[in-house]
Short mmCIF file of C-alpha atoms in Angstrom, two decimals:
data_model
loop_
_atom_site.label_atom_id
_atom_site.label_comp_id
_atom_site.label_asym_id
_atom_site.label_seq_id
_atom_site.Cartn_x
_atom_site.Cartn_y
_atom_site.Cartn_z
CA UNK A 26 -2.13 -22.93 10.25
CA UNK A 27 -0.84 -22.13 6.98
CA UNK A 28 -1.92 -19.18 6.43
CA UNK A 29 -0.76 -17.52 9.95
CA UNK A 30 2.30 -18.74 9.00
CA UNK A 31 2.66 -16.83 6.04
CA UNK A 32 1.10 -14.33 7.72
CA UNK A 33 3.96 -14.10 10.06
CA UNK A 34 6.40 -14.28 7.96
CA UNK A 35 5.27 -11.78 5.51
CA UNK A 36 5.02 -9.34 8.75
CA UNK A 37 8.67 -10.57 9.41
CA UNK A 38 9.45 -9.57 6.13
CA UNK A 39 7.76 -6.11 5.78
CA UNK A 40 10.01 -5.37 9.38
CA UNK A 41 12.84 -6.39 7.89
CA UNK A 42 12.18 -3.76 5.06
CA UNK A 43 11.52 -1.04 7.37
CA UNK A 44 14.75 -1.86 9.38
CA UNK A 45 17.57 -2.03 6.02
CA UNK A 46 15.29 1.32 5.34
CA UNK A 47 15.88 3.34 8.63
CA UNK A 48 19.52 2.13 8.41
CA UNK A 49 20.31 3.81 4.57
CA UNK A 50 18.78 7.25 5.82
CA UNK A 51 20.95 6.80 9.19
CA UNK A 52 24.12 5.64 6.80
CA UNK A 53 23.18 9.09 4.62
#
């Protein structure tokens, strides 16, 4: 259970990432 949850949340995380990254090259 544990570890799918930080499983999850670490995927959550790496989106999250990705996302603020495509925003700076759209902001450029």
């Amino acid at each position: 259970m544990y570890r799918i949850a930080v499983g999850c949340d670490h995927a959550g995380f790496a989106l999250k990432q990705r996302l603020a990254d495509m925003l700076r090259d759209l902001g450029h």
